[in-house]
CSV table of C-alpha atoms in Angstrom, one decimal:
chain,number,residue,atom,x,y,z
J,921,LYS,CA,-79.8,55.6,-3.6
J,922,GLN,CA,-76.3,56.4,-2.4
J,923,GLU,CA,-74.7,53.6,-0.2
J,924,VAL,CA,-71.5,54.1,1.6
J,925,THR,CA,-69.4,51.1,2.9
J,926,GLN,CA,-66.3,51.5,5.3
J,927,ILE,CA,-63.7,48.8,5.6
J,928,PRO,CA,-62.4,47.3,7.8
J,929,ALA,CA,-65.2,47.6,10.5
J,930,ALA,CA,-62.6,47.5,13.3
J,931,LEU,CA,-59.0,48.0,13.3
J,932,SER,CA,-56.3,47.4,16.3
J,933,VAL,CA,-52.8,48.6,15.6
J,934,PRO,CA,-49.6,49.3,17.8
J,935,GLU,CA,-48.6,53.1,18.4
J,936,GLY,CA,-46.4,54.4,15.7
J,937,GLU,CA,-48.0,52.6,12.9
J,938,ASN,CA,-49.3,54.2,9.6
J,939,LEU,CA,-52.7,53.0,8.7
J,940,VAL,CA,-55.4,53.3,5.9
J,941,LEU,CA,-59.1,53.4,6.3
J,942,ASN,CA,-61.2,52.8,3.4
J,943,CYS,CA,-64.5,54.2,2.2
J,944,SER,CA,-66.4,53.5,-1.0
J,945,PHE,CA,-69.7,54.8,-2.2
J,946,THR,CA,-71.9,53.5,-5.0
J,947,ASP,CA,-72.9,56.8,-6.9
J,948,SER,CA,-70.2,58.9,-8.1
J,949,ALA,CA,-72.2,62.2,-8.6
J,950,ILE,CA,-71.0,63.7,-5.3
J,951,TYR,CA,-70.3,67.4,-4.1
J,952,ASN,CA,-67.9,66.4,-1.7
J,953,LEU,CA,-67.0,63.9,1.0
J,954,GLN,CA,-66.3,64.3,4.8
J,955,TRP,CA,-64.3,62.3,7.4
J,956,PHE,CA,-65.3,62.4,10.9
J,957,ARG,CA,-64.2,61.3,14.1
J,958,GLN,CA,-66.4,60.1,16.9
J,959,ASP,CA,-65.2,59.5,20.5
J,960,PRO,CA,-67.5,57.1,22.7
J,961,GLY,CA,-70.5,58.8,23.7
J,962,LYS,CA,-69.6,62.0,21.9
J,963,GLY,CA,-70.8,63.9,18.9
J,964,LEU,CA,-68.9,64.1,15.5
J,965,THR,CA,-65.9,66.1,15.0
J,966,SER,CA,-65.1,67.0,11.3
J,967,LEU,CA,-61.6,66.0,10.2
J,968,LEU,CA,-61.4,66.7,6.5
J,969,LEU,CA,-63.6,67.8,3.8
J,970,ILE,CA,-62.7,67.1,0.2
J,971,GLN,CA,-64.6,68.8,-2.7
J,972,SER,CA,-65.5,66.7,-5.7
J,973,SER,CA,-63.2,68.5,-7.9
J,974,GLN,CA,-60.1,67.7,-5.4
J,975,ARG,CA,-57.8,64.7,-5.0
J,976,GLU,CA,-56.8,65.0,-1.7
J,977,GLN,CA,-56.6,67.1,1.7
J,978,THR,CA,-54.2,67.1,4.3
J,979,SER,CA,-54.5,68.3,8.0
J,980,GLY,CA,-51.4,67.3,10.2
J,981,ARG,CA,-50.8,63.7,10.4
J,982,LEU,CA,-54.1,63.0,8.4
J,983,ASN,CA,-54.3,62.8,4.6
J,984,ALA,CA,-57.5,62.1,2.8
J,985,SER,CA,-57.7,61.2,-0.9
J,986,LEU,CA,-60.8,61.1,-3.2
J,987,ASP,CA,-61.1,59.1,-6.4
J,988,LYS,CA,-64.7,60.1,-7.4
J,989,SER,CA,-64.7,57.9,-10.9
J,990,SER,CA,-64.0,54.7,-8.8
J,991,GLY,CA,-66.2,55.8,-5.9
J,992,ARG,CA,-63.4,55.4,-3.3
J,993,SER,CA,-61.8,57.5,-0.7
J,994,THR,CA,-59.2,56.7,1.8
J,995,LEU,CA,-58.1,58.3,5.1
J,996,TYR,CA,-54.3,57.8,5.9
J,997,ILE,CA,-53.1,58.5,9.3
J,998,ALA,CA,-49.4,58.7,9.9
J,999,ALA,CA,-47.5,57.7,13.0
J,1000,SER,CA,-50.7,56.7,14.9
J,1001,GLN,CA,-51.0,57.7,18.8
J,1002,PRO,CA,-53.2,56.2,21.4
J,1003,GLY,CA,-55.2,59.4,21.4
J,1004,ASP,CA,-56.4,58.5,17.5
J,1005,SER,CA,-58.3,55.5,19.0
J,1006,ALA,CA,-62.0,56.5,18.0
J,1007,THR,CA,-64.4,55.6,15.4
J,1008,TYR,CA,-63.8,57.1,11.9
J,1009,LEU,CA,-66.8,57.9,9.8
J,1010,CYS,CA,-67.0,58.7,6.0
J,1011,ALA,CA,-69.9,60.7,4.8
J,1012,VAL,CA,-70.9,61.7,1.3
J,1013,ASN,CA,-72.7,64.6,0.2
J,1014,SER,CA,-74.8,64.0,-3.2
J,1015,GLY,CA,-76.7,67.2,-2.9
J,1016,TYR,CA,-78.7,69.6,-0.8
J,1017,SER,CA,-76.1,69.4,1.8
J,1018,THR,CA,-77.5,66.1,2.9
J,1019,LEU,CA,-75.1,63.4,3.9
J,1020,THR,CA,-75.1,59.5,3.6
J,1021,PHE,CA,-72.7,57.9,6.3
J,1022,GLY,CA,-71.0,54.7,6.3
J,1023,LYS,CA,-71.1,52.6,9.5
J,1024,GLY,CA,-67.5,53.5,10.6
J,1025,THR,CA,-64.3,51.8,11.2
J,1026,MET,CA,-63.5,51.7,14.9
J,1027,LEU,CA,-59.8,52.3,15.5
J,1028,LEU,CA,-57.8,51.2,18.6
J,1029,VAL,CA,-54.1,52.2,18.8
J,1030,SER,CA,-52.3,50.6,21.7
J,1031,PRO,CA,-49.3,52.0,23.4
T,581,ASP,CA,-68.6,80.7,21.4
T,582,ALA,CA,-71.3,78.0,22.1
T,583,GLY,CA,-71.6,76.6,18.7
T,584,ILE,CA,-74.1,74.1,18.5
T,585,THR,CA,-76.0,72.8,21.7
T,586,GLN,CA,-78.7,70.2,22.2
T,587,SER,CA,-81.0,69.6,25.3
T,588,PRO,CA,-81.7,67.5,26.9
T,589,ARG,CA,-78.8,65.3,26.9
T,590,TYR,CA,-80.4,62.5,28.3
T,591,LYS,CA,-84.3,61.7,28.1
T,592,ILE,CA,-86.2,58.7,29.2
T,593,THR,CA,-89.9,58.7,28.3
T,594,GLU,CA,-92.9,56.1,27.9
T,595,THR,CA,-94.5,54.8,24.8
T,596,GLY,CA,-96.9,57.3,23.4
T,597,ARG,CA,-95.7,60.4,25.1
T,598,GLN,CA,-94.8,63.5,23.0
T,599,VAL,CA,-91.2,64.4,23.4
T,600,THR,CA,-89.4,67.4,21.9
T,601,LEU,CA,-85.6,67.6,21.4
T,602,MET,CA,-84.0,71.0,21.1
T,603,CYS,CA,-81.2,72.1,18.8
T,604,HIS,CA,-79.9,75.6,19.1
T,605,GLN,CA,-76.8,77.1,17.1
T,606,THR,CA,-75.1,80.4,17.3
T,607,TRP,CA,-73.3,80.6,14.0
T,608,SER,CA,-76.5,81.6,12.1
T,609,HIS,CA,-75.8,78.8,9.7
T,610,SER,CA,-78.5,78.4,7.0
T,611,TYR,CA,-78.8,74.6,7.1
T,612,MET,CA,-79.7,72.4,10.0
T,613,PHE,CA,-80.1,68.7,10.2
T,614,TRP,CA,-81.3,66.1,12.4
T,615,TYR,CA,-79.8,62.5,12.3
T,616,ARG,CA,-80.3,59.4,14.5
T,617,GLN,CA,-77.6,56.9,15.1
T,618,ASP,CA,-78.4,53.2,16.0
T,619,LEU,CA,-76.1,50.1,16.2
T,620,GLY,CA,-76.2,48.4,12.8
T,621,HIS,CA,-77.5,51.5,10.9
T,622,GLY,CA,-75.2,54.0,11.5
T,623,LEU,CA,-76.4,57.7,11.0
T,624,ARG,CA,-79.3,58.2,9.2
T,625,LEU,CA,-80.9,61.6,8.1
T,626,ILE,CA,-84.6,62.4,9.7
T,627,TYR,CA,-85.3,65.9,8.5
T,628,TYR,CA,-83.3,69.0,7.3
T,629,SER,CA,-83.8,72.6,6.8
T,630,ALA,CA,-82.3,74.9,4.3
T,631,ALA,CA,-83.5,78.1,6.1
T,632,ALA,CA,-86.3,79.4,8.6
T,633,ASP,CA,-89.7,78.1,7.5
T,634,ILE,CA,-88.1,75.5,5.1
T,635,THR,CA,-87.9,71.9,6.0
T,636,ASP,CA,-87.6,68.7,4.2
T,637,LYS,CA,-87.7,65.1,4.8
T,638,GLY,CA,-84.7,62.7,5.0
T,639,GLU,CA,-84.3,59.0,4.8
T,640,VAL,CA,-86.3,58.2,8.1
T,641,PRO,CA,-88.8,60.8,8.8
T,642,ASP,CA,-92.1,58.9,9.9
T,643,GLY,CA,-92.9,59.7,13.3
T,644,TYR,CA,-91.1,62.9,13.7
T,645,VAL,CA,-92.0,66.5,13.1
T,646,VAL,CA,-89.8,69.6,12.9
T,647,SER,CA,-90.2,73.2,12.7
T,648,ARG,CA,-87.8,76.0,12.0
T,649,SER,CA,-89.4,79.5,13.0
T,650,LYS,CA,-86.0,81.1,13.7
T,651,THR,CA,-82.6,80.4,12.1
T,652,GLU,CA,-80.8,79.4,15.2
T,653,ASN,CA,-83.4,76.8,16.5
T,654,PHE,CA,-84.4,73.6,15.1
T,655,PRO,CA,-86.7,71.4,17.3
T,656,LEU,CA,-87.5,67.9,16.7
T,657,THR,CA,-90.8,66.4,18.1
T,658,LEU,CA,-91.6,63.0,18.4
T,659,GLU,CA,-95.5,63.3,18.6
T,660,SER,CA,-96.2,59.6,20.1
T,661,ALA,CA,-93.1,58.0,21.1
T,662,THR,CA,-92.3,54.3,20.2
T,663,ARG,CA,-89.7,51.9,21.4
T,664,SER,CA,-88.2,52.0,17.9
T,665,GLN,CA,-87.5,55.7,18.4
T,666,THR,CA,-85.0,54.6,21.2
T,667,SER,CA,-81.7,56.1,19.7
T,668,VAL,CA,-79.0,58.9,20.0
T,669,TYR,CA,-80.2,62.0,18.2
T,670,PHE,CA,-77.7,64.4,16.6
T,671,CYS,CA,-78.3,67.8,15.3
T,672,ALA,CA,-76.0,69.4,12.8
T,673,SER,CA,-75.6,72.6,10.9
T,674,SER,CA,-73.5,74.0,8.0
T,675,ASP,CA,-73.3,77.3,6.0
T,676,GLU,CA,-74.0,77.5,2.3
T,677,GLY,CA,-76.1,74.8,0.9
T,678,ARG,CA,-75.3,75.4,-2.6
T,679,GLY,CA,-73.6,72.7,-4.1
T,680,GLY,CA,-73.1,71.4,-0.6
T,681,THR,CA,-69.7,73.2,-0.3
T,682,ASP,CA,-69.3,73.5,3.4
T,683,THR,CA,-68.5,71.3,6.7
T,684,GLN,CA,-71.4,70.0,8.7
T,685,TYR,CA,-70.9,70.6,12.5
T,686,PHE,CA,-72.5,68.2,15.1
T,687,GLY,CA,-73.9,68.7,18.6
T,688,PRO,CA,-73.2,66.5,21.4
T,689,GLY,CA,-76.3,64.4,20.9
T,690,THR,CA,-79.4,63.4,22.9
T,691,ARG,CA,-79.7,59.9,24.2
T,692,LEU,CA,-83.3,59.1,24.0
T,693,THR,CA,-84.7,55.9,25.7
T,694,VAL,CA,-88.5,55.1,25.2
T,695,LEU,CA,-89.8,52.4,27.5
């Protein structure tokens, strides 16, 4: 059974700092990995999707990397802003489009 | 472009009652999913559907029933609600299930309270 772990559970940084969120998974036989953002009381918004054959994906200030063999992914956020404050969720697709989620990292960026 | 919608957004019911949560998507995506989100457990898959009239169980299907007679709708029914089913329920959809190549798009969620 696939298990996904996210570290740290919570992170507080001052505005402007670069930061890294970590995600690890137990079964390396994955199709893809997605990073989501969830604002309080809201649904999930997809940020980046990395296929199993890819090493990284970039969107604006976000960069996600994938090391399938070691079961790890990182989400790098450059020049963090208060508007980046949210919970970030990592989810692994091991087949049939079904996702296994980590419990998330709650990020607070203070002005 | 409405995307994916859920109704109701909030629901309070009593133990033993039947409750149906609705999910509707306008993209004609083949795959649809139901998740529940609980503190301490994160998001867990309840049921999913690869196409109309095709459904399958996820990680936590007990106490839930789904149907998919039309591609765009995927209702979730709690046949006899229990307090343990108090949760936030999210519907999602994606296109292309082969190899799991596509992004999942989530609805805004339904907050269900069972008294």
